[in-house]
Coordinates of N, CA and C in Angstrom, one line a residue:
M281 N 109.1 211.0 88.0 CA 107.8 211.1 88.6 C 106.9 210.0 88.0
K282 N 107.1 209.8 86.7 CA 106.3 208.7 86.0 C 106.5 207.4 86.7
R283 N 107.8 207.0 87.0 CA 108.1 205.7 87.6 C 107.5 205.7 89.0
I284 N 107.5 206.8 89.8 CA 107.0 206.8 91.1 C 105.5 206.6 91.1
F285 N 104.8 207.2 90.1 CA 103.4 207.1 90.0 C 103.0 205.6 89.6
L286 N 103.7 205.0 88.7 CA 103.4 203.6 88.3 C 103.6 202.7 89.5
G287 N 104.7 202.9 90.3 CA 104.9 202.0 91.4 C 103.8 202.2 92.4
A288 N 103.3 203.3 92.7 CA 102.3 203.5 93.6 C 101.0 202.8 93.2
V289 N 100.7 202.9 91.9 CA 99.5 202.3 91.3 C 99.6 200.7 91.5
S290 N 100.8 200.2 91.3 CA 101.0 198.7 91.4 C 100.8 198.3 92.8
L291 N 101.3 199.1 93.8 CA 101.1 198.7 95.2 C 99.6 198.7 95.6
M292 N 98.9 199.7 95.1 CA 97.5 199.8 95.4 C 96.7 198.6 94.8
V293 N 97.1 198.2 93.6 CA 96.4 197.0 93.0 C 96.7 195.8 93.8
L294 N 98.0 195.6 94.1 CA 98.3 194.4 94.9 C 97.7 194.3 96.3
G295 N 97.6 195.5 96.9 CA 96.9 195.6 98.2 C 95.4 195.2 98.1
A296 N 94.8 195.6 97.0 CA 93.4 195.3 96.8 C 93.2 193.8 96.5
L297 N 94.1 193.2 95.8 CA 94.0 191.8 95.4 C 94.3 190.8 96.5
T298 N 95.2 191.2 97.5 CA 95.7 190.3 98.5 C 94.6 189.7 99.3
P299 N 93.7 190.4 99.9 CA 92.6 189.7 100.7 C 91.8 188.7 99.9
A300 N 91.5 189.1 98.7 CA 90.7 188.1 97.9 C 91.4 186.9 97.6
G301 N 92.7 187.0 97.3 CA 93.6 185.8 97.0 C 93.7 184.9 98.2
A302 N 93.8 185.5 99.4 CA 93.9 184.7 100.6 C 92.6 183.9 100.9
A303 N 91.5 184.6 100.6 CA 90.2 183.9 100.7 C 90.1 182.7 99.8
D304 N 90.5 182.9 98.5 CA 90.5 181.8 97.6 C 91.3 180.7 97.9
L305 N 92.4 181.0 98.7 CA 93.3 179.9 99.0 C 93.1 179.4 100.5
A306 N 91.9 179.5 100.9 CA 91.6 179.0 102.3 C 92.0 177.6 102.5
A307 N 92.4 177.2 103.7 CA 92.9 175.8 103.9 C 91.7 174.8 103.7
R308 N 92.1 173.8 102.9 CA 91.1 172.7 102.7 C 91.0 171.8 103.9
P309 N 89.9 171.2 104.2 CA 89.8 170.3 105.3 C 90.6 169.0 105.0
Y310 N 91.3 168.5 106.0 CA 92.2 167.3 105.9 C 91.5 166.0 106.4
T311 N 91.4 165.1 105.6 CA 90.7 163.8 105.9 C 91.8 162.7 106.1
K312 N 91.9 162.1 107.3 CA 92.8 161.0 107.5 C 92.4 159.8 106.9
A313 N 93.4 159.1 106.2 CA 93.1 157.8 105.6 C 92.6 156.8 106.6
P314 N 91.6 156.0 106.3 CA 91.1 155.0 107.2 C 92.1 153.9 107.5
V315 N 92.2 153.4 108.7 CA 93.1 152.4 109.1 C 92.5 151.0 108.6
M316 N 93.2 150.3 107.8 CA 92.7 149.0 107.3 C 92.8 147.9 108.4
A317 N 91.7 147.3 108.7 CA 91.8 146.2 109.6 C 92.5 145.0 109.0
P318 N 93.2 144.2 109.8 CA 93.9 143.0 109.2 C 92.9 142.0 108.7
A319 N 93.2 141.4 107.6 CA 92.3 140.4 107.0 C 92.1 139.2 108.0
P320 N 90.9 138.8 108.2 CA 90.6 137.6 109.1 C 91.3 136.4 108.5
L321 N 91.7 135.5 109.4 CA 92.4 134.3 109.0 C 91.6 133.1 109.4
P322 N 91.6 132.0 108.6 CA 90.9 130.8 109.0 C 91.5 130.2 110.3
T323 N 90.7 129.6 111.1 CA 91.2 128.9 112.3 C 91.1 127.4 112.1
W324 N 92.1 126.7 112.6 CA 92.0 125.2 112.5 C 91.6 124.6 113.8
A325 N 91.4 125.4 114.8 CA 91.0 124.9 116.2 C 89.6 124.4 116.2
G326 N 89.4 123.3 117.0 CA 88.1 122.8 117.2 C 87.9 121.4 116.7
F327 N 86.6 120.9 116.8 CA 86.3 119.6 116.4 C 86.1 119.6 114.8
Y328 N 86.3 118.4 114.2 CA 86.0 118.3 112.8 C 85.6 116.8 112.5
L329 N 84.7 116.7 111.5 CA 84.3 115.4 111.0 C 84.5 115.3 109.5
G330 N 84.8 114.1 109.0 CA 85.0 114.1 107.6 C 84.9 112.7 107.0
L331 N 84.9 112.7 105.7 CA 84.8 111.4 104.9 C 86.1 111.4 104.0
Q332 N 86.6 110.2 103.8 CA 87.9 110.0 103.1 C 88.0 108.7 102.4
G333 N 88.8 108.6 101.4 CA 89.0 107.3 100.8 C 90.2 107.3 99.9
G334 N 90.6 106.2 99.4 CA 91.8 106.1 98.5 C 92.2 104.7 98.2
G335 N 93.5 104.6 97.9 CA 94.1 103.3 97.6 C 95.2 102.9 98.4
G336 N 95.5 101.6 98.5 CA 96.6 101.1 99.3 C 97.3 100.0 98.6
W337 N 98.6 99.9 98.9 CA 99.4 98.8 98.4 C 100.5 98.4 99.4
G338 N 100.9 97.2 99.4 CA 101.9 96.8 100.4 C 102.4 95.4 100.1
R339 N 102.9 94.7 101.2 CA 103.5 93.4 101.0 C 103.1 92.5 102.2
S340 N 102.9 91.3 101.9 CA 102.6 90.3 102.9 C 103.7 89.2 102.9
D341 N 104.4 89.1 104.0 CA 105.5 88.1 104.1 C 105.1 86.9 104.9
E342 N 105.0 85.8 104.3 CA 104.5 84.5 105.0 C 105.7 83.6 105.2
T343 N 105.9 83.1 106.4 CA 106.9 82.2 106.7 C 106.3 80.9 107.3
F344 N 106.6 79.7 106.7 CA 106.1 78.4 107.2 C 107.2 77.8 108.0
F345 N 106.9 77.4 109.2 CA 107.9 76.9 110.1 C 108.0 75.4 110.2
G346 N 107.1 74.7 109.6 CA 107.2 73.2 109.6 C 106.9 72.7 108.1
A347 N 107.3 71.5 107.8 CA 107.1 71.0 106.5 C 106.6 69.5 106.6
P348 N 105.4 69.3 107.0 CA 104.9 67.9 107.1 C 104.7 67.2 105.8
N349 N 104.5 68.0 104.7 CA 104.2 67.4 103.4 C 105.4 67.4 102.5
T350 N 106.0 68.5 102.3 CA 107.2 68.7 101.5 C 108.0 69.9 101.9
A351 N 109.3 69.8 101.7 CA 110.2 70.9 102.2 C 110.0 72.2 101.4
I352 N 109.3 72.1 100.3 CA 109.1 73.3 99.5 C 108.3 74.4 100.3
F353 N 107.6 74.0 101.3 CA 106.8 74.9 102.1 C 107.7 75.8 103.0
A354 N 108.8 75.3 103.3 CA 109.7 76.0 104.2 C 110.2 77.3 103.6
G355 N 110.4 78.3 104.4 CA 110.9 79.6 103.8 C 109.9 80.7 103.8
T356 N 110.1 81.8 103.2 CA 109.3 82.9 103.2 C 108.7 83.2 101.8
Q357 N 107.4 83.3 101.7 CA 106.7 83.7 100.5 C 106.4 85.2 100.6
R358 N 106.8 86.0 99.6 CA 106.5 87.4 99.6 C 105.7 87.8 98.4
Y359 N 104.6 88.4 98.7 CA 103.7 88.8 97.6 C 103.0 90.1 97.9
D360 N 102.6 90.8 96.8 CA 102.0 92.1 96.9 C 100.5 92.0 97.2
I361 N 100.0 93.1 97.9 CA 98.6 93.3 98.2 C 98.2 94.7 97.7
T362 N 97.1 94.8 97.1 CA 96.6 96.1 96.6 C 95.1 96.2 96.7
G363 N 94.6 97.4 96.6 CA 93.1 97.6 96.6 C 92.8 99.0 97.1
G364 N 91.5 99.2 97.4 CA 91.0 100.5 97.8 C 90.3 100.5 99.2
F365 N 89.9 101.6 99.6 CA 89.2 101.8 100.9 C 88.4 103.1 101.0
A366 N 87.5 103.1 101.9 CA 86.7 104.3 102.2 C 86.3 104.3 103.6
G367 N 86.2 105.5 104.2 CA 85.8 105.6 105.6 C 85.6 107.0 106.1
G368 N 85.7 107.2 107.4 CA 85.4 108.5 108.0 C 86.5 108.8 109.1
V369 N 86.5 110.1 109.5 CA 87.5 110.6 110.4 C 86.8 111.6 111.4
I370 N 87.3 111.6 112.6 CA 86.9 112.6 113.6 C 88.2 113.1 114.4
G371 N 88.2 114.3 114.7 CA 89.4 114.8 115.4 C 89.2 116.2 116.1
Y372 N 90.2 116.6 116.8 CA 90.2 117.9 117.4 C 91.5 118.6 117.3
N373 N 91.6 119.9 116.9 CA 92.8 120.6 116.8 C 92.9 121.7 117.8
W374 N 94.1 122.0 118.2 CA 94.4 123.2 119.0 C 95.3 124.1 118.1
Q375 N 95.3 125.4 118.2 CA 96.1 126.3 117.4 C 96.7 127.4 118.2
V376 N 98.0 127.5 118.1 CA 98.8 128.6 118.8 C 99.6 129.3 117.7
D377 N 99.1 130.5 117.3 CA 99.7 131.2 116.2 C 99.7 130.3 115.0
N378 N 100.8 130.0 114.4 CA 100.8 129.1 113.2 C 100.9 127.7 113.5
I379 N 101.1 127.3 114.7 CA 101.3 125.9 115.1 C 99.9 125.3 115.4
V380 N 99.7 124.1 114.7 CA 98.4 123.4 114.9 C 98.8 122.0 115.4
F381 N 98.2 121.5 116.5 CA 98.4 120.2 117.0 C 97.1 119.6 117.4
G382 N 96.9 118.3 117.3 CA 95.6 117.7 117.6 C 95.7 116.2 117.7
L383 N 94.5 115.6 117.9 CA 94.3 114.2 118.0 C 93.3 113.8 116.9
E384 N 93.5 112.6 116.3 CA 92.6 112.2 115.2 C 92.4 110.7 115.3
G385 N 91.2 110.3 115.0 CA 90.9 108.8 114.8 C 90.1 108.6 113.6
D386 N 90.4 107.5 112.9 CA 89.6 107.2 111.7 C 89.5 105.7 111.5
Y387 N 88.5 105.3 110.7 CA 88.3 103.9 110.3 C 87.9 103.8 108.9
H388 N 88.4 102.7 108.2 CA 88.1 102.5 106.8 C 87.7 101.1 106.5
W389 N 86.7 100.9 105.7 CA 86.3 99.6 105.1 C 87.2 99.4 103.9
A390 N 87.9 98.2 103.8 CA 88.9 98.1 102.8 C 88.7 96.8 102.0
D391 N 89.3 96.8 100.9 CA 89.4 95.6 100.0 C 90.8 95.6 99.4
I392 N 91.8 95.3 100.3 CA 93.2 95.3 99.9 C 93.7 93.8 100.0
D393 N 94.0 93.2 98.9 CA 94.4 91.8 99.0 C 95.4 91.4 98.0
G394 N 95.9 90.1 98.1 CA 96.9 89.6 97.2 C 97.1 88.1 97.5
R395 N 97.8 87.4 96.5 CA 98.0 86.0 96.7 C 99.4 85.7 96.3
S396 N 100.0 84.7 96.9 CA 101.4 84.2 96.6 C 101.4 83.4 95.3
A397 N 102.6 83.2 94.8 CA 102.8 82.3 93.7 C 102.5 80.8 94.3
V398 N 102.4 79.9 93.4 CA 102.2 78.5 93.8 C 103.4 78.0 94.6
V399 N 103.2 77.4 95.8 CA 104.3 77.0 96.6 C 104.5 75.5 96.6
N400 N 103.6 74.7 96.0 CA 103.8 73.3 95.9 C 103.4 72.9 94.5
A401 N 104.5 72.8 93.7 CA 104.3 72.5 92.2 C 103.5 71.3 92.0
G402 N 102.5 71.4 91.1 CA 101.6 70.3 90.7 C 100.4 70.2 91.6
V403 N 100.3 70.9 92.7 CA 99.2 70.9 93.5 C 98.4 72.2 93.5
G404 N 99.2 73.3 93.4 CA 98.5 74.6 93.3 C 98.3 75.3 94.6
D405 N 99.0 74.9 95.6 CA 98.9 75.5 96.9 C 99.3 77.0 96.9
T406 N 98.6 77.9 97.5 CA 98.9 79.3 97.6 C 98.6 79.8 98.9
Y407 N 99.1 81.0 99.2 CA 98.8 81.8 100.4 C 98.0 83.0 100.0
F408 N 97.2 83.5 100.9 CA 96.3 84.6 100.5 C 96.2 85.6 101.7
T409 N 96.2 86.9 101.5 CA 96.1 87.9 102.5 C 95.0 88.9 102.1
K410 N 94.2 89.3 103.0 CA 93.2 90.4 102.7 C 93.1 91.3 103.9
L411 N 93.2 92.6 103.7 CA 93.0 93.6 104.7 C 91.6 94.1 104.5
R412 N 90.7 93.7 105.4 CA 89.2 94.0 105.3 C 88.8 95.3 105.9
G413 N 89.7 95.9 106.7 CA 89.4 97.2 107.4 C 90.6 97.6 108.2
F414 N 90.7 98.9 108.4 CA 91.8 99.4 109.2 C 91.5 100.8 109.7
G415 N 92.1 101.1 110.8 CA 91.9 102.5 111.4 C 93.2 102.8 112.2
D416 N 93.1 104.0 112.8 CA 94.2 104.5 113.6 C 93.8 105.5 114.6
I417 N 94.6 105.7 115.6 CA 94.5 106.8 116.6 C 95.8 107.5 116.6
K418 N 95.9 108.7 116.2 CA 97.2 109.3 116.0 C 97.2 110.8 116.4
G419 N 98.4 111.3 116.7 CA 98.5 112.7 116.9 C 99.0 113.4 115.6
R420 N 98.6 114.7 115.5 CA 99.0 115.5 114.3 C 99.7 116.8 114.8
L421 N 100.7 117.2 114.0 CA 101.5 118.4 114.3 C 101.6 119.1 112.9
G422 N 101.1 120.4 112.9 CA 101.2 121.1 111.6 C 101.6 122.5 111.7
W423 N 101.8 123.1 110.5 CA 102.1 124.5 110.4 C 101.1 125.1 109.4
A424 N 100.3 126.1 110.0 CA 99.3 126.8 109.2 C 99.8 128.0 108.5
M425 N 99.4 128.2 107.2 CA 99.7 129.3 106.4 C 98.4 129.9 105.9
G426 N 97.7 130.6 106.7 CA 96.3 131.0 106.3 C 95.4 129.9 106.1
P427 N 94.9 129.7 104.9 CA 93.9 128.6 104.7 C 94.6 127.3 104.4
A428 N 96.0 127.2 104.4 CA 96.7 126.0 104.1 C 97.3 125.5 105.3
L429 N 97.4 124.1 105.4 CA 98.0 123.5 106.6 C 98.8 122.3 106.1
L430 N 100.1 122.3 106.5 CA 101.0 121.1 106.3 C 101.2 120.4 107.6
F431 N 101.1 119.1 107.6 CA 101.2 118.4 108.9 C 101.9 117.0 108.7
V432 N 102.4 116.5 109.9 CA 102.8 115.1 110.0 C 102.0 114.5 111.1
S433 N 102.0 113.1 111.0 CA 101.1 112.4 112.0 C 101.8 111.1 112.3
G434 N 101.3 110.5 113.4 CA 101.8 109.2 113.9 C 101.1 108.7 115.1
G435 N 101.0 107.4 115.2 CA 100.3 106.8 116.3 C 100.1 105.3 116.2
A436 N 99.0 104.8 116.8 CA 98.7 103.4 116.8 C 97.7 103.1 115.6
A437 N 97.9 101.9 115.0 CA 97.0 101.4 113.9 C 96.5 100.0 114.2
V438 N 95.3 99.7 113.7 CA 94.7 98.4 113.9 C 94.1 98.0 112.5
G439 N 94.3 96.7 112.3 CA 93.8 96.1 111.0 C 93.0 94.9 111.2
D440 N 92.0 94.7 110.4 CA 91.1 93.5 110.3 C 91.7 92.7 109.2
L441 N 92.5 91.7 109.5 CA 93.3 90.9 108.5 C 92.7 89.5 108.4
Q442 N 92.7 89.0 107.2 CA 92.4 87.6 106.9 C 93.6 87.0 106.2
H443 N 94.1 85.8 106.7 CA 95.1 85.1 106.1 C 94.6 83.7 105.8
R444 N 95.0 83.1 104.7 CA 94.5 81.8 104.3 C 95.5 81.0 103.5
Y445 N 95.5 79.7 103.8 CA 96.3 78.8 103.0 C 95.3 78.0 102.2
D446 N 95.5 78.0 100.9 CA 94.6 77.3 100.0 C 95.3 76.1 99.4
G447 N 95.1 74.9 100.0 CA 95.7 73.7 99.5 C 94.7 72.9 98.7
V448 N 94.9 71.6 98.7 CA 94.0 70.7 97.9 C 92.7 70.8 98.6
P449 N 91.6 70.4 98.0 CA 90.3 70.4 98.6 C 90.3 69.7 100.0
G450 N 89.7 70.3 100.9 CA 89.7 69.8 102.3 C 90.9 70.1 103.1
N451 N 91.8 70.9 102.5 CA 93.1 71.3 103.2 C 93.2 72.8 103.1
V452 N 92.2 73.5 103.6 CA 92.2 75.0 103.6 C 92.1 75.5 105.0
F453 N 93.0 76.4 105.3 CA 93.1 77.0 106.7 C 92.9 78.5 106.6
V454 N 92.0 79.0 107.5 CA 91.7 80.5 107.5 C 91.9 81.0 108.9
Q455 N 92.4 82.2 109.0 CA 92.6 82.9 110.2 C 92.2 84.3 110.1
N456 N 91.1 84.8 110.8 CA 90.7 86.2 110.8 C 91.2 86.8 112.1
D457 N 91.9 87.9 112.0 CA 92.6 88.4 113.2 C 92.6 90.0 113.2
W458 N 92.4 90.6 114.3 CA 92.6 92.0 114.5 C 94.0 92.2 115.1
R459 N 94.8 93.0 114.3 CA 96.1 93.2 114.7 C 96.4 94.7 115.0
W460 N 97.1 94.9 116.1 CA 97.5 96.3 116.4 C 98.9 96.5 115.9
G461 N 99.2 97.7 115.4 CA 100.5 98.1 115.0 C 100.7 99.6 115.1
W462 N 101.4 100.2 114.2 CA 101.7 101.6 114.2 C 101.6 102.2 112.8
T463 N 101.5 103.5 112.8 CA 101.4 104.3 111.6 C 102.2 105.6 111.7
I464 N 102.6 106.1 110.5 CA 103.3 107.4 110.4 C 102.9 108.0 109.0
G465 N 102.8 109.3 109.0 CA 102.4 109.8 107.7 C 102.6 111.3 107.6
A466 N 102.1 111.9 106.5 CA 102.2 113.4 106.3 C 101.2 113.8 105.3
G467 N 100.8 115.1 105.3 CA 99.8 115.5 104.3 C 99.6 117.0 104.3
A468 N 98.7 117.4 103.4 CA 98.4 118.8 103.3 C 96.9 119.0 103.2
E469 N 96.4 120.1 103.8 CA 95.0 120.4 103.9 C 94.8 121.9 103.6
Y470 N 93.6 122.1 102.9 CA 93.3 123.5 102.5 C 91.8 123.8 102.8
M471 N 91.6 125.0 103.5 CA 90.3 125.4 103.9 C 89.7 126.2 102.7
F472 N 88.9 125.6 101.8 CA 88.5 126.2 100.6 C 87.2 127.0 100.8
A473 N 86.5 126.9 102.0 CA 85.3 127.7 102.3 C 85.2 127.7 103.8
P474 N 84.4 128.7 104.4 CA 84.3 128.7 105.8 C 83.8 127.4 106.4
N475 N 84.6 126.8 107.3 CA 84.4 125.6 108.0 C 84.7 124.3 107.1
W476 N 85.0 124.4 105.9 CA 85.2 123.3 105.0 C 86.7 123.2 104.5
S477 N 87.2 122.0 104.6 CA 88.6 121.8 104.2 C 88.7 120.5 103.3
A478 N 89.7 120.4 102.5 CA 90.0 119.2 101.7 C 91.4 118.9 102.0
K479 N 91.8 117.6 101.9 CA 93.1 117.2 102.3 C 93.6 116.0 101.4
V480 N 94.9 115.8 101.3 CA 95.5 114.7 100.7 C 96.6 114.2 101.7
E481 N 96.6 112.9 102.0 CA 97.5 112.4 103.0 C 98.1 111.0 102.6
Y482 N 99.3 110.8 103.0 CA 100.0 109.5 102.9 C 100.3 108.9 104.3
N483 N 100.0 107.6 104.4 CA 100.3 106.9 105.6 C 101.0 105.6 105.4
Y484 N 101.9 105.2 106.2 CA 102.6 103.9 106.2 C 102.0 103.2 107.5
L485 N 101.6 101.9 107.3 CA 101.0 101.2 108.4 C 101.7 99.8 108.5
D486 N 102.1 99.5 109.7 CA 102.7 98.2 110.0 C 101.8 97.5 111.1
F487 N 101.2 96.3 110.7 CA 100.3 95.6 111.5 C 101.0 94.4 112.3
G488 N 102.3 94.4 112.3 CA 102.9 93.3 113.1 C 102.7 91.9 112.5
K489 N 102.6 90.9 113.3 CA 102.6 89.5 112.8 C 101.3 88.8 113.2
S490 N 100.8 88.1 112.3 CA 99.6 87.2 112.5 C 100.1 85.7 112.2
S491 N 99.3 84.7 112.7 CA 99.7 83.4 112.4 C 98.5 82.4 112.3
I492 N 98.8 81.3 111.6 CA 97.8 80.2 111.5 C 98.5 79.0 112.1
Q493 N 97.9 78.3 113.0 CA 98.4 77.0 113.5 C 97.7 75.9 112.8
Y494 N 98.4 75.0 112.1 CA 97.8 74.0 111.3 C 97.6 72.7 112.0
S495 N 98.3 72.5 113.1 CA 98.1 71.3 113.9 C 98.6 71.5 115.3
A496 N 98.5 70.5 116.1 CA 99.0 70.6 117.5 C 100.5 70.7 117.6
V497 N 101.2 70.4 116.6 CA 102.7 70.5 116.5 C 103.0 72.0 116.5
P498 N 103.8 72.5 117.5 CA 104.0 74.0 117.5 C 104.7 74.5 116.2
A499 N 105.6 73.7 115.6 CA 106.3 74.2 114.4 C 105.4 74.2 113.2
N500 N 104.2 73.5 113.2 CA 103.4 73.4 112.1 C 102.5 74.6 112.0
R501 N 103.1 75.8 111.6 CA 102.3 77.0 111.5 C 102.9 78.0 110.5
S502 N 102.2 78.9 110.1 CA 102.6 80.0 109.3 C 102.5 81.4 110.0
E503 N 103.4 82.2 109.8 CA 103.3 83.6 110.3 C 103.4 84.6 109.2
W504 N 102.6 85.6 109.3 CA 102.5 86.7 108.3 C 103.0 88.0 108.9
S505 N 103.7 88.8 108.2 CA 104.1 90.2 108.6 C 103.5 91.1 107.5
D506 N 102.6 92.0 107.8 CA 101.9 92.8 106.8 C 102.2 94.3 107.0
T507 N 102.5 94.9 105.9 CA 102.7 96.4 105.8 C 102.0 97.0 104.7
V508 N 101.4 98.2 104.8 CA 100.6 98.8 103.8 C 101.0 100.3 103.7
H509 N 101.0 100.8 102.5 CA 101.1 102.2 102.2 C 99.7 102.6 101.7
T510 N 99.3 103.8 102.2 CA 98.0 104.3 101.7 C 98.1 105.8 101.3
V511 N 97.4 106.1 100.3 CA 97.2 107.5 99.9 C 95.7 107.8 99.8
K512 N 95.3 108.8 100.5 CA 93.8 109.1 100.6 C 93.6 110.6 100.4
A513 N 92.3 110.9 100.0 CA 91.8 112.3 99.9 C 90.6 112.3 100.7
G514 N 90.3 113.5 101.2 CA 89.1 113.6 102.0 C 88.6 115.0 102.1
I515 N 87.4 115.2 102.7 CA 86.8 116.5 103.0 C 86.2 116.5 104.4
S516 N 86.4 117.6 105.1 CA 86.0 117.7 106.5 C 85.3 119.0 106.8
Y517 N 84.4 118.9 107.8 CA 83.6 120.0 108.3 C 84.2 120.4 109.6
H518 N 84.5 121.7 109.9 CA 85.1 122.1 111.1 C 84.1 122.9 111.9
F519 N 84.0 122.6 113.2 CA 83.0 123.2 114.1 C 83.7 124.4 114.9
G520 N 84.9 124.7 114.7 CA 85.6 125.7 115.5 C 85.3 127.1 115.1
G521 N 84.6 127.4 114.0 CA 84.3 128.7 113.6 C 85.0 129.0 112.2
P522 N 84.4 129.8 111.4 CA 85.0 129.9 110.0 C 86.2 130.8 110.0
I523 N 86.3 131.9 110.8 CA 87.4 132.8 110.7 C 87.7 133.4 112.1
V524 N 88.9 133.8 112.2 CA 89.4 134.5 113.5 C 90.5 135.5 113.1
S525 N 90.5 136.6 113.8 CA 91.6 137.6 113.5 C 92.8 137.3 114.4
R526 N 93.9 137.5 113.8 CA 95.2 137.2 114.5 C 95.5 138.3 115.5
Y527 N 94.9 139.5 115.4 CA 95.3 140.6 116.2 C 94.1 141.0 117.1

């Protein structure tokens, strides 16, 4: 009887506690985690303007085709040219996903020059080359990785070249010439702030051949072949908008 009585009391106590326990354990409200929007990405599309400058080095190959004074002038003189430059750039980019392609034009005022060794012993005759300015019109193709862009480029180049033969007094010949050629290069660009980017770029430029005619005799002339390597750094402002979402 004692066991039956204790069991009955236990059931009564549990029955009394059950409703209160259910109330205490009422379902808590469920809050869904917010969906995070994808981070906006820089866009390279649109117009841009910039300033840039750097250094250049290359070679000037001069060939003399006649020798009215001495045979030592015949042959090719090869000498280095070095110096610096500064200028501006304008361009337009299109972007499809990560692919960026565009057109770009620039021009630089330059002071890249050099002189040959003496070509007429005892007289001091030398040849001289100076690149006074250069520019290009080229296409660009790049791969964008968020704010970073890697690209290659190529197109037409033009150079303001001066060639000179410095002989004895009264025997100096100068030719100033604009020469068209070609260029190819590669670089990297980084958008460090909305609408602003900085870049580093290498270009190889070939300006073809220039010549000086010393007299009416066709063979009495010199021809120059000029090539230049350039490395430049620059900063550009982009008008295409600071950011755009990919989704």
